[in-house]
Structures are given as C-alpha cells and as structure tokens.
GROMACS .gro file of C-alpha atoms in nm:
model
  502
    1MET     CA    1   1.897  -3.382   0.125
    2ALA     CA    2   1.814  -3.013   0.088
    3ARG     CA    3   1.676  -3.072  -0.246
    4LEU     CA    4   1.464  -3.355  -0.115
    5THR     CA    5   1.335  -3.145   0.157
    6VAL     CA    6   1.248  -2.846  -0.075
    7LEU     CA    7   1.085  -3.074  -0.324
    8ALA     CA    8   0.876  -3.265  -0.077
    9GLY     CA    9   0.763  -2.962   0.091
   10GLY     CA   10   0.638  -2.813  -0.221
   11VAL     CA   11   0.445  -3.135  -0.301
   12VAL     CA   12   0.275  -3.111   0.032
   13VAL     CA   13   0.180  -2.754  -0.007
   14THR     CA   14   0.023  -2.811  -0.360
   15VAL     CA   15  -0.160  -3.105  -0.243
   16ALA     CA   16  -0.311  -2.913   0.061
   17LEU     CA   17  -0.403  -2.625  -0.143
   18LEU     CA   18  -0.589  -2.848  -0.371
   19ALA     CA   19  -0.773  -3.015  -0.082
   20ILE     CA   20  -0.885  -2.697   0.063
   21PRO     CA   21  -1.238  -2.592  -0.058
   22ALA     CA   22  -1.237  -2.265  -0.236
   23THR     CA   23  -1.371  -1.961  -0.045
   24ALA     CA   24  -1.382  -1.700  -0.294
   25HIS     CA   25  -1.497  -1.711  -0.663
   26GLU     CA   26  -1.566  -1.479  -0.941
   27HIS     CA   27  -1.919  -1.339  -0.925
   28PRO     CA   28  -2.176  -1.506  -1.148
   29SER     CA   29  -2.285  -1.337  -1.478
   30GLY     CA   30  -2.573  -1.091  -1.440
   31ILE     CA   31  -2.528  -0.999  -1.085
   32THR     CA   32  -2.703  -0.681  -0.973
   33ASP     CA   33  -2.692  -0.723  -0.598
   34LEU     CA   34  -2.354  -0.555  -0.575
   35VAL     CA   35  -2.525  -0.210  -0.710
   36THR     CA   36  -2.897  -0.234  -0.592
   37PRO     CA   37  -2.813  -0.151  -0.205
   38ALA     CA   38  -2.653   0.173  -0.336
   39VAL     CA   39  -2.965   0.282  -0.568
   40VAL     CA   40  -3.142   0.583  -0.425
   41ARG     CA   41  -3.470   0.770  -0.533
   42VAL     CA   42  -3.393   1.136  -0.598
   43GLU     CA   43  -3.665   1.415  -0.597
   44ALA     CA   44  -3.610   1.775  -0.654
   45VAL     CA   45  -3.835   2.068  -0.616
   46SER     CA   46  -3.774   2.444  -0.660
   47HIS     CA   47  -3.885   2.629  -0.368
   48VAL     CA   48  -4.012   2.980  -0.455
   49GLU     CA   49  -4.076   3.261  -0.186
   50ILE     CA   50  -4.265   3.543  -0.377
   51THR     CA   51  -4.386   3.872  -0.245
   52LEU     CA   52  -4.647   4.054  -0.483
   53LEU     CA   53  -4.651   4.435  -0.421
   54ASP     CA   54  -5.007   4.528  -0.505
   55HIS     CA   55  -5.039   4.917  -0.600
   56VAL     CA   56  -5.353   4.880  -0.791
   57SER     CA   57  -5.631   4.934  -0.533
   58GLN     CA   58  -5.437   4.984  -0.215
   59LEU     CA   59  -5.076   4.917  -0.101
   60ARG     CA   60  -5.054   4.547   0.003
   61HIS     CA   61  -4.777   4.295   0.015
   62VAL     CA   62  -4.898   3.945  -0.094
   63GLU     CA   63  -4.666   3.654   0.020
   64ARG     CA   64  -4.689   3.325  -0.130
   65SER     CA   65  -4.469   3.002  -0.113
   66TYR     CA   66  -4.458   2.760  -0.378
   67ASP     CA   67  -4.287   2.417  -0.474
   68PHE     CA   68  -4.248   2.337  -0.831
   69PRO     CA   69  -4.122   1.976  -0.900
   70ILE     CA   70  -3.800   1.997  -1.100
   71GLY     CA   71  -3.773   1.628  -1.148
   72GLN     CA   72  -3.753   1.267  -1.021
   73GLY     CA   73  -3.536   0.996  -1.097
   74THR     CA   74  -3.270   0.750  -0.991
   75GLY     CA   75  -2.925   0.782  -0.862
   76ILE     CA   76  -2.628   0.587  -0.708
   77VAL     CA   77  -2.404   0.651  -0.417
   78VAL     CA   78  -2.032   0.631  -0.507
   79ASN     CA   79  -1.878   0.669  -0.176
   80PRO     CA   80  -1.943   0.595   0.192
   81ASP     CA   81  -1.983   0.962   0.262
   82GLY     CA   82  -2.302   0.962   0.058
   83ALA     CA   83  -2.183   1.140  -0.264
   84ILE     CA   84  -2.462   1.065  -0.532
   85VAL     CA   85  -2.448   1.084  -0.892
   86THR     CA   86  -2.773   1.128  -1.106
   87LEU     CA   87  -2.893   1.333  -1.417
   88THR     CA   88  -2.877   1.716  -1.429
   89SER     CA   89  -3.238   1.708  -1.550
   90VAL     CA   90  -3.339   1.544  -1.237
   91VAL     CA   91  -3.208   1.796  -1.003
   92LYS     CA   92  -3.164   2.138  -1.194
   93THR     CA   93  -3.396   2.365  -1.384
   94ASP     CA   94  -3.358   2.720  -1.501
   95ASP     CA   95  -3.442   2.945  -1.217
   96GLU     CA   96  -3.599   3.237  -1.427
   97ASP     CA   97  -3.857   2.995  -1.561
   98VAL     CA   98  -3.951   2.894  -1.197
   99ALA     CA   99  -3.988   3.263  -1.122
  100VAL     CA  100  -4.203   3.332  -1.436
  101ARG     CA  101  -4.438   3.036  -1.325
  102ALA     CA  102  -4.446   3.176  -0.961
  103ALA     CA  103  -4.546   3.515  -1.101
  104ASN     CA  104  -4.828   3.394  -1.314
  105LYS     CA  105  -4.963   3.190  -1.028
  106VAL     CA  106  -4.968   3.452  -0.744
  107PHE     CA  107  -5.108   3.708  -1.002
  108ALA     CA  108  -5.380   3.493  -1.118
  109GLU     CA  109  -5.474   3.400  -0.746
  110HIS     CA  110  -5.469   3.746  -0.610
  111HIS     CA  111  -5.624   3.951  -0.900
  112ASP     CA  112  -5.854   3.678  -0.993
  113VAL     CA  113  -5.756   3.692  -1.369
  114LYS     CA  114  -5.711   3.416  -1.624
  115VAL     CA  115  -5.345   3.356  -1.642
  116PRO     CA  116  -5.192   3.011  -1.738
  117GLN     CA  117  -4.992   2.842  -1.482
  118ASP     CA  118  -4.682   2.769  -1.677
  119ASP     CA  119  -4.332   2.919  -1.721
  120LYS     CA  120  -4.401   3.154  -2.008
  121ARG     CA  121  -4.467   3.534  -2.011
  122HIS     CA  122  -4.836   3.631  -2.083
  123SER     CA  123  -5.048   3.950  -2.090
  124VAL     CA  124  -5.374   4.069  -1.946
  125ASP     CA  125  -5.536   4.209  -2.271
  126ASP     CA  126  -5.875   4.350  -2.099
  127ASP     CA  127  -5.688   4.555  -1.831
  128PRO     CA  128  -5.384   4.761  -1.913
  129ILE     CA  129  -5.302   4.848  -1.565
  130LEU     CA  130  -5.288   4.492  -1.446
  131ASP     CA  131  -5.102   4.389  -1.783
  132ARG     CA  132  -4.829   4.649  -1.670
  133HIS     CA  133  -4.808   4.521  -1.323
  134LEU     CA  134  -4.785   4.164  -1.452
  135LYS     CA  135  -4.504   4.247  -1.689
  136ASP     CA  136  -4.314   4.416  -1.397
  137CYS     CA  137  -4.354   4.114  -1.175
  138TYR     CA  138  -4.161   3.896  -1.410
  139PRO     CA  139  -3.780   3.869  -1.373
  140PRO     CA  140  -3.525   4.026  -1.371
  141LYS     CA  141  -3.553   4.232  -1.069
  142ARG     CA  142  -3.575   4.595  -1.163
  143SER     CA  143  -3.651   4.913  -0.966
  144THR     CA  144  -4.013   4.940  -1.069
  145ALA     CA  145  -4.065   4.544  -1.004
  146THR     CA  146  -4.390   4.440  -0.849
  147CYS     CA  147  -4.266   4.112  -0.729
  148ILE     CA  148  -3.968   3.995  -0.502
  149ILE     CA  149  -3.893   3.649  -0.590
  150ASP     CA  150  -3.638   3.409  -0.417
  151VAL     CA  151  -3.568   3.067  -0.578
  152THR     CA  152  -3.405   2.773  -0.402
  153THR     CA  153  -3.358   2.397  -0.502
  154ASP     CA  154  -3.485   2.145  -0.246
  155ILE     CA  155  -3.323   1.792  -0.307
  156THR     CA  156  -3.450   1.499  -0.112
  157ILE     CA  157  -3.299   1.171  -0.121
  158PHE     CA  158  -3.490   0.825  -0.037
  159PRO     CA  159  -3.234   0.541   0.037
  160ASN     CA  160  -3.304   0.190  -0.025
  161VAL     CA  161  -3.355   0.079   0.323
  162SER     CA  162  -3.606  -0.134   0.557
  163PRO     CA  163  -3.817   0.002   0.711
  164ALA     CA  164  -3.869   0.268   0.454
  165ASP     CA  165  -3.742   0.609   0.530
  166THR     CA  166  -4.048   0.819   0.425
  167ASP     CA  167  -3.895   1.155   0.495
  168GLY     CA  168  -3.553   1.079   0.332
  169PHE     CA  169  -3.250   1.317   0.394
  170LYS     CA  170  -3.151   1.634   0.232
  171ALA     CA  171  -2.868   1.674  -0.023
  172GLU     CA  172  -2.717   1.987  -0.214
  173LEU     CA  173  -2.603   2.023  -0.582
  174VAL     CA  174  -2.230   2.016  -0.587
  175ARG     CA  175  -2.192   2.015  -0.954
  176ALA     CA  176  -2.420   2.012  -1.247
  177GLY     CA  177  -2.360   1.919  -1.605
  178SER     CA  178  -2.353   2.119  -1.919
  179GLY     CA  179  -2.676   1.969  -2.048
  180PRO     CA  180  -2.982   1.791  -1.909
  181ASP     CA  181  -2.844   1.440  -1.972
  182ALA     CA  182  -2.491   1.517  -1.815
  183PRO     CA  183  -2.428   1.365  -1.463
  184ALA     CA  184  -2.484   1.582  -1.160
  185VAL     CA  185  -2.299   1.523  -0.837
  186LEU     CA  186  -2.500   1.561  -0.507
  187MET     CA  187  -2.387   1.545  -0.127
  188PRO     CA  188  -2.581   1.497   0.178
  189VAL     CA  189  -2.653   1.796   0.402
  190ALA     CA  190  -2.610   1.596   0.714
  191ARG     CA  191  -2.428   1.289   0.768
  192ALA     CA  192  -2.525   0.984   0.582
  193VAL     CA  193  -2.730   0.716   0.728
  194GLY     CA  194  -2.527   0.456   0.936
  195SER     CA  195  -2.227   0.474   1.151
  196VAL     CA  196  -1.995   0.395   0.876
  197GLY     CA  197  -2.151   0.553   0.607
  198MET     CA  198  -2.354   0.416   0.324
  199PRO     CA  199  -2.344   0.119   0.077
  200THR     CA  200  -2.171   0.221  -0.261
  201ALA     CA  201  -2.191   0.090  -0.622
  202PRO     CA  202  -1.877  -0.016  -0.795
  203LEU     CA  203  -1.794   0.167  -1.110
  204ALA     CA  204  -1.653  -0.033  -1.401
  205GLU     CA  205  -1.331   0.078  -1.576
  206GLN     CA  206  -1.478   0.097  -1.928
  207VAL     CA  207  -1.799   0.031  -2.127
  208PRO     CA  208  -1.807  -0.301  -2.308
  209ASP     CA  209  -1.737  -0.246  -2.678
  210GLN     CA  210  -1.931  -0.545  -2.805
  211GLN     CA  211  -2.267  -0.478  -2.974
  212GLY     CA  212  -2.539  -0.640  -2.805
  213ALA     CA  213  -2.344  -0.674  -2.478
  214PRO     CA  214  -2.614  -0.777  -2.211
  215THR     CA  215  -2.662  -0.528  -1.920
  216SER     CA  216  -2.937  -0.472  -1.646
  217VAL     CA  217  -3.099  -0.130  -1.567
  218ALA     CA  218  -3.185  -0.092  -1.200
  219GLY     CA  219  -3.389   0.183  -1.041
  220PHE     CA  220  -3.716   0.312  -0.843
  221LEU     CA  221  -4.043   0.398  -1.007
  222GLY     CA  222  -4.149   0.548  -0.671
  223ARG     CA  223  -4.044   0.623  -0.314
  224PRO     CA  224  -3.884   0.297  -0.184
  225GLY     CA  225  -4.122   0.099   0.035
  226PRO     CA  226  -4.298  -0.229   0.097
  227ASP     CA  227  -4.507  -0.170  -0.232
  228VAL     CA  228  -4.219  -0.001  -0.428
  229GLN     CA  229  -3.942  -0.235  -0.494
  230THR     CA  230  -3.648  -0.202  -0.709
  231THR     CA  231  -3.729  -0.231  -1.090
  232VAL     CA  232  -3.478  -0.432  -1.283
  233GLU     CA  233  -3.495  -0.461  -1.664
  234ILE     CA  234  -3.265  -0.644  -1.913
  235ALA     CA  235  -3.111  -0.433  -2.184
  236HIS     CA  236  -2.845  -0.472  -2.466
  237LEU     CA  237  -2.600  -0.213  -2.570
  238GLY     CA  238  -2.642  -0.102  -2.950
  239LYS     CA  239  -2.376  -0.016  -3.187
  240GLY     CA  240  -2.117   0.231  -3.047
  241GLY     CA  241  -1.814   0.299  -2.836
  242GLY     CA  242  -1.791   0.417  -2.492
  243ALA     CA  243  -2.098   0.633  -2.512
  244GLY     CA  244  -1.998   0.989  -2.495
  245GLU     CA  245  -2.217   1.303  -2.420
  246LYS     CA  246  -2.480   1.189  -2.686
  247GLY     CA  247  -2.510   0.867  -2.543
  248ARG     CA  248  -2.497   0.500  -2.681
  249PRO     CA  249  -2.825   0.332  -2.790
  250PHE     CA  250  -2.982   0.022  -2.672
  251GLY     CA  251  -3.089  -0.266  -2.918
  252ASP     CA  252  -3.211  -0.616  -2.879
  253PRO     CA  253  -2.975  -0.843  -3.095
  254ASP     CA  254  -3.283  -1.058  -3.157
  255LYS     CA  255  -3.495  -0.775  -3.235
  256LYS     CA  256  -3.781  -0.910  -3.029
  257VAL     CA  257  -3.808  -0.607  -2.794
  258ASP     CA  258  -3.829  -0.248  -2.882
  259GLU     CA  259  -3.561  -0.168  -2.590
  260PRO     CA  260  -3.532   0.219  -2.653
  261ALA     CA  261  -3.903   0.257  -2.625
  262LYS     CA  262  -3.924   0.018  -2.328
  263LEU     CA  263  -3.652   0.194  -2.134
  264GLY     CA  264  -3.760   0.528  -2.239
  265GLY     CA  265  -4.099   0.486  -2.076
  266LEU     CA  266  -3.933   0.360  -1.774
  267ALA     CA  267  -3.713   0.668  -1.766
  268ASP     CA  268  -4.011   0.884  -1.775
  269ARG     CA  269  -4.165   0.701  -1.499
  270GLY     CA  270  -3.852   0.757  -1.255
  271LEU     CA  271  -3.557   0.556  -1.392
  272ALA     CA  272  -3.385   0.850  -1.559
  273GLY     CA  273  -3.019   0.851  -1.432
  274ALA     CA  274  -3.058   0.474  -1.325
  275PRO     CA  275  -2.732   0.270  -1.329
  276VAL     CA  276  -2.662   0.039  -1.620
  277ILE     CA  277  -2.490  -0.263  -1.478
  278GLY     CA  278  -2.245  -0.483  -1.683
  279ASP     CA  279  -2.335  -0.842  -1.702
  280LYS     CA  280  -1.965  -0.946  -1.671
  281ASP     CA  281  -1.881  -0.848  -1.298
  282GLY     CA  282  -2.192  -0.640  -1.185
  283HIS     CA  283  -2.029  -0.303  -1.218
  284VAL     CA  284  -2.187   0.034  -1.329
  285VAL     CA  285  -2.106   0.098  -1.687
  286GLY     CA  286  -2.324   0.396  -1.733
  287LEU     CA  287  -2.654   0.596  -1.651
  288LEU     CA  288  -2.996   0.564  -1.818
  289ILE     CA  289  -3.089   0.887  -2.016
  290GLY     CA  290  -3.358   1.005  -2.261
  291GLY     CA  291  -3.741   0.925  -2.262
  292GLY     CA  292  -4.026   0.862  -2.468
  293LYS     CA  293  -3.933   0.613  -2.741
  294GLU     CA  294  -3.548   0.707  -2.740
  295ALA     CA  295  -3.350   0.591  -2.441
  296LYS     CA  296  -2.985   0.586  -2.435
  297MET     CA  297  -2.684   0.544  -2.201
  298ILE     CA  298  -2.391   0.779  -2.120
  299GLY     CA  299  -2.085   0.593  -2.013
  300VAL     CA  300  -1.877   0.559  -1.690
  301ARG     CA  301  -1.614   0.790  -1.826
  302GLU     CA  302  -1.861   1.070  -1.813
  303ILE     CA  303  -1.947   0.986  -1.442
  304THR     CA  304  -1.578   0.971  -1.338
  305SER     CA  305  -1.500   1.294  -1.519
  306THR     CA  306  -1.773   1.488  -1.340
  307LEU     CA  307  -1.689   1.346  -1.001
  308SER     CA  308  -1.329   1.461  -1.073
  309LYS     CA  309  -1.422   1.818  -1.154
  310ALA     CA  310  -1.653   1.818  -0.808
  311GLY     CA  311  -1.341   1.699  -0.629
  312ILE     CA  312  -1.494   1.378  -0.518
  313ALA     CA  313  -1.362   1.036  -0.530
  314ALA     CA  314  -1.548   0.727  -0.599
  315ARG     CA  315  -1.442   0.460  -0.333
  316ARG     CA  316  -1.587   0.146  -0.147
  317GLY     CA  317  -1.609   0.125   0.223
  318ALA     CA  318  -1.626  -0.127   0.513
  319ILE     CA  319  -1.993  -0.199   0.419
  320ASP     CA  320  -1.905  -0.307   0.080
  321ALA     CA  321  -1.633  -0.521   0.172
  322ALA     CA  322  -1.832  -0.717   0.411
  323PHE     CA  323  -2.135  -0.743   0.175
  324GLU     CA  324  -1.910  -0.855  -0.119
  325ALA     CA  325  -1.774  -1.132   0.073
  326ALA     CA  326  -2.094  -1.265   0.184
  327LEU     CA  327  -2.232  -1.216  -0.150
  328THR     CA  328  -1.966  -1.436  -0.305
  329ARG     CA  329  -2.035  -1.708  -0.061
  330TYR     CA  330  -2.405  -1.686  -0.124
  331HIS     CA  331  -2.380  -1.720  -0.517
  332THR     CA  332  -2.143  -1.992  -0.471
  333LYS     CA  333  -2.406  -2.180  -0.237
  334TYR     CA  334  -2.208  -2.168   0.077
  335TYR     CA  335  -2.499  -2.083   0.280
  336THR     CA  336  -2.349  -2.161   0.622
  337GLU     CA  337  -2.048  -1.915   0.551
  338ALA     CA  338  -2.265  -1.647   0.386
  339ALA     CA  339  -2.526  -1.608   0.690
  340PRO     CA  340  -2.281  -1.454   0.944
  341GLY     CA  341  -2.138  -1.231   0.649
  342PHE     CA  342  -2.500  -1.093   0.602
  343GLN     CA  343  -2.539  -1.053   0.983
  344ARG     CA  344  -2.227  -0.842   0.994
  345VAL     CA  345  -2.347  -0.613   0.698
  346LEU     CA  346  -2.671  -0.541   0.901
  347GLU     CA  347  -2.473  -0.452   1.206
  348LEU     CA  348  -2.285  -0.193   1.012
  349TYR     CA  349  -2.585  -0.100   0.818
  350PRO     CA  350  -2.908  -0.199   0.940
  351GLY     CA  351  -3.133  -0.089   0.677
  352ASN     CA  352  -2.969  -0.290   0.410
  353VAL     CA  353  -3.276  -0.454   0.216
  354VAL     CA  354  -3.067  -0.681  -0.014
  355ALA     CA  355  -2.875  -0.827   0.282
  356ALA     CA  356  -3.170  -0.879   0.494
  357ASP     CA  357  -3.349  -1.060   0.205
  358LEU     CA  358  -3.049  -1.284   0.128
  359LEU     CA  359  -2.977  -1.357   0.490
  360LYS     CA  360  -3.346  -1.510   0.514
  361VAL     CA  361  -3.265  -1.728   0.234
  362ALA     CA  362  -2.912  -1.838   0.360
  363LEU     CA  363  -3.067  -1.915   0.690
  364ALA     CA  364  -3.331  -2.122   0.530
  365LYS     CA  365  -3.073  -2.322   0.324
  366ARG     CA  366  -2.797  -2.343   0.586
  367GLY     CA  367  -2.705  -2.711   0.630
  368GLY     CA  368  -2.931  -2.845   0.374
  369PRO     CA  369  -2.874  -3.042   0.064
  370GLU     CA  370  -2.786  -2.734  -0.154
  371ASP     CA  371  -2.525  -2.595   0.091
  372GLU     CA  372  -2.195  -2.658  -0.078
  373GLY     CA  373  -2.010  -2.609   0.267
  374THR     CA  374  -2.199  -2.880   0.425
  375LYS     CA  375  -2.103  -3.113   0.146
  376ARG     CA  376  -1.741  -3.050   0.191
  377THR     CA  377  -1.707  -3.058   0.558
  378VAL     CA  378  -1.938  -3.335   0.644
  379ALA     CA  379  -1.841  -3.697   0.553
  380PRO     CA  380  -2.061  -3.988   0.513
  381ALA     CA  381  -2.147  -4.167   0.844
  382SER     CA  382  -2.052  -4.513   0.717
  383SER     CA  383  -1.713  -4.410   0.545
  384GLY     CA  384  -1.530  -4.387   0.896
  385LEU     CA  385  -1.197  -4.175   0.870
  386PRO     CA  386  -1.142  -4.009   0.527
  387LEU     CA  387  -0.885  -4.185   0.317
  388TRP     CA  388  -0.753  -3.886   0.125
  389PRO     CA  389  -0.497  -3.797   0.392
  390PHE     CA  390  -0.337  -4.137   0.379
  391ILE     CA  391  -0.327  -4.141   0.016
  392VAL     CA  392  -0.159  -3.807  -0.008
  393ALA     CA  393   0.089  -3.909   0.259
  394ALA     CA  394   0.164  -4.229   0.075
  395SER     CA  395   0.207  -4.038  -0.250
  396VAL     CA  396   0.459  -3.797  -0.080
  397LEU     CA  397   0.660  -4.058   0.054
  398PHE     CA  398   0.659  -4.257  -0.271
  399LEU     CA  399   0.761  -3.939  -0.455
  400ALA     CA  400   1.046  -3.844  -0.211
  401ALA     CA  401   1.188  -4.214  -0.235
  402ALA     CA  402   1.177  -4.200  -0.611
  403VAL     CA  403   1.365  -3.865  -0.616
  404GLY     CA  404   1.618  -3.991  -0.366
  405ALA     CA  405   1.690  -4.296  -0.556
  406PHE     CA  406   1.731  -4.090  -0.861
  407LEU     CA  407   1.980  -3.869  -0.704
  408LEU     CA  408   2.178  -4.155  -0.574
  409TRP     CA  409   2.195  -4.323  -0.921
  410ARG     CA  410   2.315  -4.012  -1.060
  411ARG     CA  411   2.595  -3.989  -0.813
  412HIS     CA  412   2.714  -4.332  -0.847
  413ARG     CA  413   2.673  -4.270  -1.234
  414ALA     CA  414   2.904  -3.981  -1.208
  415GLY     CA  415   3.179  -4.186  -1.004
  416ASP     CA  416   3.174  -4.455  -1.256
  417ARG     CA  417   3.230  -4.220  -1.544
  418ALA     CA  418   3.532  -4.064  -1.361
  419ASP     CA  419   3.683  -4.423  -1.324
  420ASP     CA  420   3.635  -4.503  -1.691
  421ARG     CA  421   3.804  -4.175  -1.782
  422ALA     CA  422   4.094  -4.252  -1.568
  423ASP     CA  423   4.112  -4.613  -1.709
  424ASP     CA  424   4.103  -4.446  -2.059
  425ARG     CA  425   4.395  -4.210  -1.969
  426ALA     CA  426   4.614  -4.510  -1.829
  427ASP     CA  427   4.547  -4.716  -2.154
  428ASP     CA  428   4.655  -4.421  -2.355
  429HIS     CA  429   4.998  -4.413  -2.180
  430GLY     CA  430   5.054  -4.773  -2.181
  431GLN     CA  431   5.037  -4.850  -1.806
  432ALA     CA  432   4.782  -4.989  -1.561
  433PRO     CA  433   4.596  -4.740  -1.355
  434PRO     CA  434   4.746  -4.715  -0.990
  435LEU     CA  435   4.541  -4.931  -0.745
  436VAL     CA  436   4.606  -4.664  -0.451
  437PRO     CA  437   4.653  -4.274  -0.484
  438PRO     CA  438   5.024  -4.194  -0.519
  439GLN     CA  439   5.193  -4.067  -0.227
  440GLN     CA  440   5.365  -3.737  -0.204
  441ALA     CA  441   5.717  -3.755  -0.310
  442TYR     CA  442   5.999  -3.681  -0.085
  443ASP     CA  443   6.278  -3.455  -0.119
  444GLU     CA  444   6.629  -3.636  -0.176
  445GLY     CA  445   6.829  -3.674   0.143
  446ALA     CA  446   6.521  -3.642   0.360
  447ASP     CA  447   6.531  -3.837   0.674
  448GLN     CA  448   6.209  -4.080   0.660
  449THR     CA  449   6.139  -4.156   0.996
  450VAL     CA  450   5.889  -4.435   1.088
  451MET     CA  451   5.694  -4.394   1.397
  452VAL     CA  452   5.603  -4.707   1.581
  453ARG     CA  453   5.374  -4.695   1.862
  454ARG     CA  454   5.474  -4.909   2.167
  455SER     CA  455   5.271  -5.055   2.440
  456PRO     CA  456   5.253  -4.843   2.742
  457GLN     CA  457   5.339  -5.131   2.989
  458PHE     CA  458   5.690  -5.169   2.847
  459THR     CA  459   5.953  -4.927   2.913
  460ALA     CA  460   6.229  -4.904   2.665
  461VAL     CA  461   6.578  -4.950   2.835
  462PRO     CA  462   6.859  -4.789   2.666
  463GLN     CA  463   7.128  -5.016   2.546
  464GLN     CA  464   7.488  -4.956   2.647
  465GLN     CA  465   7.746  -4.992   2.380
  466GLN     CA  466   7.968  -5.302   2.438
  467VAL     CA  467   8.324  -5.266   2.406
  468LEU     CA  468   8.518  -5.581   2.336
  469THR     CA  469   8.866  -5.620   2.486
  470ALA     CA  470   9.163  -5.811   2.342
  471GLN     CA  471   9.104  -6.107   2.584
  472GLU     CA  472   8.735  -6.144   2.512
  473SER     CA  473   8.786  -6.140   2.143
  474SER     CA  474   8.998  -6.446   2.167
  475VAL     CA  475   8.744  -6.656   2.346
  476LYS     CA  476   8.636  -6.951   2.122
  477PHE     CA  477   8.289  -7.166   2.130
  478CYS     CA  478   8.179  -7.506   1.994
  479THR     CA  479   8.033  -7.472   1.680
  480ALA     CA  480   7.806  -7.769   1.749
  481CYS     CA  481   7.657  -7.699   2.092
  482GLY     CA  482   7.779  -7.356   2.157
  483MET     CA  483   7.985  -7.448   2.466
  484ARG     CA  484   8.285  -7.197   2.567
  485LEU     CA  485   8.610  -7.372   2.515
  486GLY     CA  486   8.935  -7.295   2.657
  487GLN     CA  487   9.261  -7.212   2.477
  488ALA     CA  488   9.392  -7.563   2.476
  489HIS     CA  489   9.088  -7.755   2.407
  490ARG     CA  490   9.099  -7.972   2.080
  491PHE     CA  491   8.761  -8.141   2.144
  492CYS     CA  492   8.453  -7.994   2.309
  493GLY     CA  493   8.399  -8.100   2.667
  494TYR     CA  494   8.030  -8.132   2.623
  495CYS     CA  495   7.965  -8.282   2.299
  496GLY     CA  496   8.290  -8.408   2.176
  497GLN     CA  497   8.302  -8.209   1.858
  498PRO     CA  498   8.638  -8.180   1.735
  499ILE     CA  499   8.785  -7.821   1.731
  500GLU     CA  500   8.900  -7.652   1.429
  501THR     CA  501   9.232  -7.491   1.478
  502SER     CA  502   9.303  -7.183   1.272
   0.00000   0.00000   0.00000
C-alpha cells in the first residue's frame, strides 16, 4: 500500500504541474528593455579658474572662469548605488592641455592679441614683452609665472527618467582607464535618484565567440527628454574573441551595411560608451568605442576588471527584480499579470520610462484577445464545468487500480512458485508433500496432556475409589436381563433364564 500511495501521489503532482500555466519563461531573443532603463547620458567638462597677473602696464589681477567640454557619451548604471561605467575619453582629459587653452583664451581677451583658442603653445611675434608674459603663463607653475590656474572636472549624469531631469546629478571619477577607450568608473556625489537606488544593467558572463553574432547598441544622442529617446541600432560582431583592449570589430555577415562606419558616426554623436547588448538574453557584452569610420567594442571582461580595481561590485537591486518579473510576463503576453508588476516598479522608481510605456500597453491589452492569461483562466460560456479535472481523476484511479492488480498478481505468483518448489523437492525424495505443516517433535517420555474445555454449568465431582469386599464379589447377575441372583438360584426369577454354574 505504501508503494501505491507514493506512486499515486507522484502521478497527481505531475499532472497538476502540467495543468498549471507557466508563469516564467526565458526572455525572447533580442530584448533590450532589461538594459535601457539603466542607460544614462554622460557629459563632462573641465572647469578652469585662471588668474592673469598683468605686469605690463600696471599691476592687475585678471580673473576668469572657463568650462571646456571634455566629452559627451553614454554610460550604464551597474549597481543600485548609482555606479556608472563609461569610456575614459568621455570623462577625462589632460589637465595641462586644458590649462594651456585657458592661458591662450585669457591672454587674447585681456591684451587683445590674436592667439589661437586651442591647447597648443603659441608666441606673440610682434611684441617681445607680451610674448615673454604669455610663455610664463603656460604651465607648469613657476616662481615667475604670470598665471595661476586651477583645473577641476565637472561630470553630470542625465538619467533615463520621465519627466526628464534637465539638471541631472553630479558624479565623480573613481577610476580611469589607461587609455581613452578603456572603461572608467563614476559614482554619484549625492544619493542616487529613488528610495531604493537606480535601475541597473545586467552584465553578461562572456562575449559571444561566434562571428556574426547579433547584438544591439543602445544610447543617447542628446540629453534624455520628450524629443530625445533611446537610440537602438542593430549590429553584428566581427571576427575575434572576447574583444580585449584593442576592441573587437563589427561586421554585417550579409555585407549589406557598413556597420563600422554607421556605428562610428553614432559614437561621434553621443553613443561612445554605449552598451552592446547580446541577442541571447539581453545582457551587456561590451561597450561601443571608436569613431569616424571605425567603431569597435571592448568586452565585458574589461568592464568587470575595471570595476574590481575600483572596488565596486556590479549587482542587481529590488527595482530590477520587480521589473524583470513584469517584463517576462509582458513579453509572453500575460498582460493581466504584467500590469501590477510595472505599477510596482513605478512605485519603487517613479521615473522609469520603459516601465511607464509598457504599463500603458499592458493596460490596453489586459483582458483582450491577445492576453494569454485571460485565455487560460476564462473558459467558454457554453462548456459548463471543465472536463479535465474528471479526466485526470479517472486516469489516476485507473492507474492506481492497475498497479494494485499487478502487485497482487506478483504476490500470488511468488506463492505458486514456492509451492511448486516444495512439490519438486517432495518428488525428488519419493514421498508426497505433507498436507499440513509438521508439528514440533516431543521429547521421549514427555507427558502429553490434552486440555479439554468444560462447560461452566457442570461441576466435576471427584469420584471415590470403590473397594470391593469378598461378599460383594460373589454376587451373581442374570446374563439375560441383568437381575440380581441369589446364591441358590438355578433359574432367573424374572426372565426364567437358566443360571450357569461354575
């Protein structure tokens, strides 16, 4: 019976699992929605405070303040605390070059001379005194310097939120790479937007090895807003391994589009540092680098290595868990279940643009003909009660009965085989098998006592031993009728039977 119970229970559980609709599926191919909420716009400028000491005409201190753009590009948030990964070229430049540019600018403005406004050192050929003062203004700082220069970097992050954050929030450079195309790590100066942090982008474990593997590149060509949405371009990985510091090229396997040139132009317009998203599971496999007609990708290994050196761990948060669950239901067309999930995401992070857009679609399709949840939960009106529970119950009972019959048959089969083996042994010894099991042998001389149960209404009366006297032993009786005879009788006085004399 224990076997039958376990087997029947297993059948019931299996049938029940098959009957329940699936609530979680793998993400469809080519999904980018997992990453785009964590894509941000990165703008960096060098802020220069310069004081020109004018000793030519009279002693004057000329103070100026300049902001020189370093770069603009795209980055991704990699943990709820707001840690951001982008390219070093977007957020870092040579401070000395910036100081030279500020010196040229302040000297041209104050002395009204023609000095190019670039980061190269120049001369004033027609005025030796101004020429000497200009050269003393250039860094490095000396005792005879005519300029005091202080350079700081100002980095502003514009998240992908609605309504758009026109001011953004400030971030500081935690670690820069060894080259312009190496990853750089940023951290917000103040607490990131949202009570539980920011949405994050999932990082892949490795770069696809297959040549021609499809990917998507997502970023911003300007500050996010109603008129500037996320730009997504399809790209294919070219021949190469995991990327490396030199990067992995792009290449259309059908050779219909010059992908390096297309992506290079987008990098120059603001997609530098944009995430390259794998087509398999929607995770980030690298960052877009390069420009012009030659765009490449650095791999996720370089990203994780830079994060490790900066002491920052990439991880997902509560917003991501809620969003991914809702996104799974949305892409599998369970709109009724997806809508509350997106509402929960917006409670945690009110500005999530992607969740807000998908919520509108889910609410519009909820309960409609495309809603798979409605198809599974609502039965046709004319069908009455569903038949599948009865079919399942009947199947389980039939299977249990069949298994029970099989087990009983095996038990009887085993008993018959035992009897056959006993018969075979009896035949071998020339005697018939015993009909009843042999009793246990008693020892010789043992007193075998048979206990007989008596009725409780009768009481056994002990019998007295009769002792015959000599006189009583001589009494005779008629052999025909049993009448007592006297000593001298020759015939029975009752029946007339002659008495034999001894």
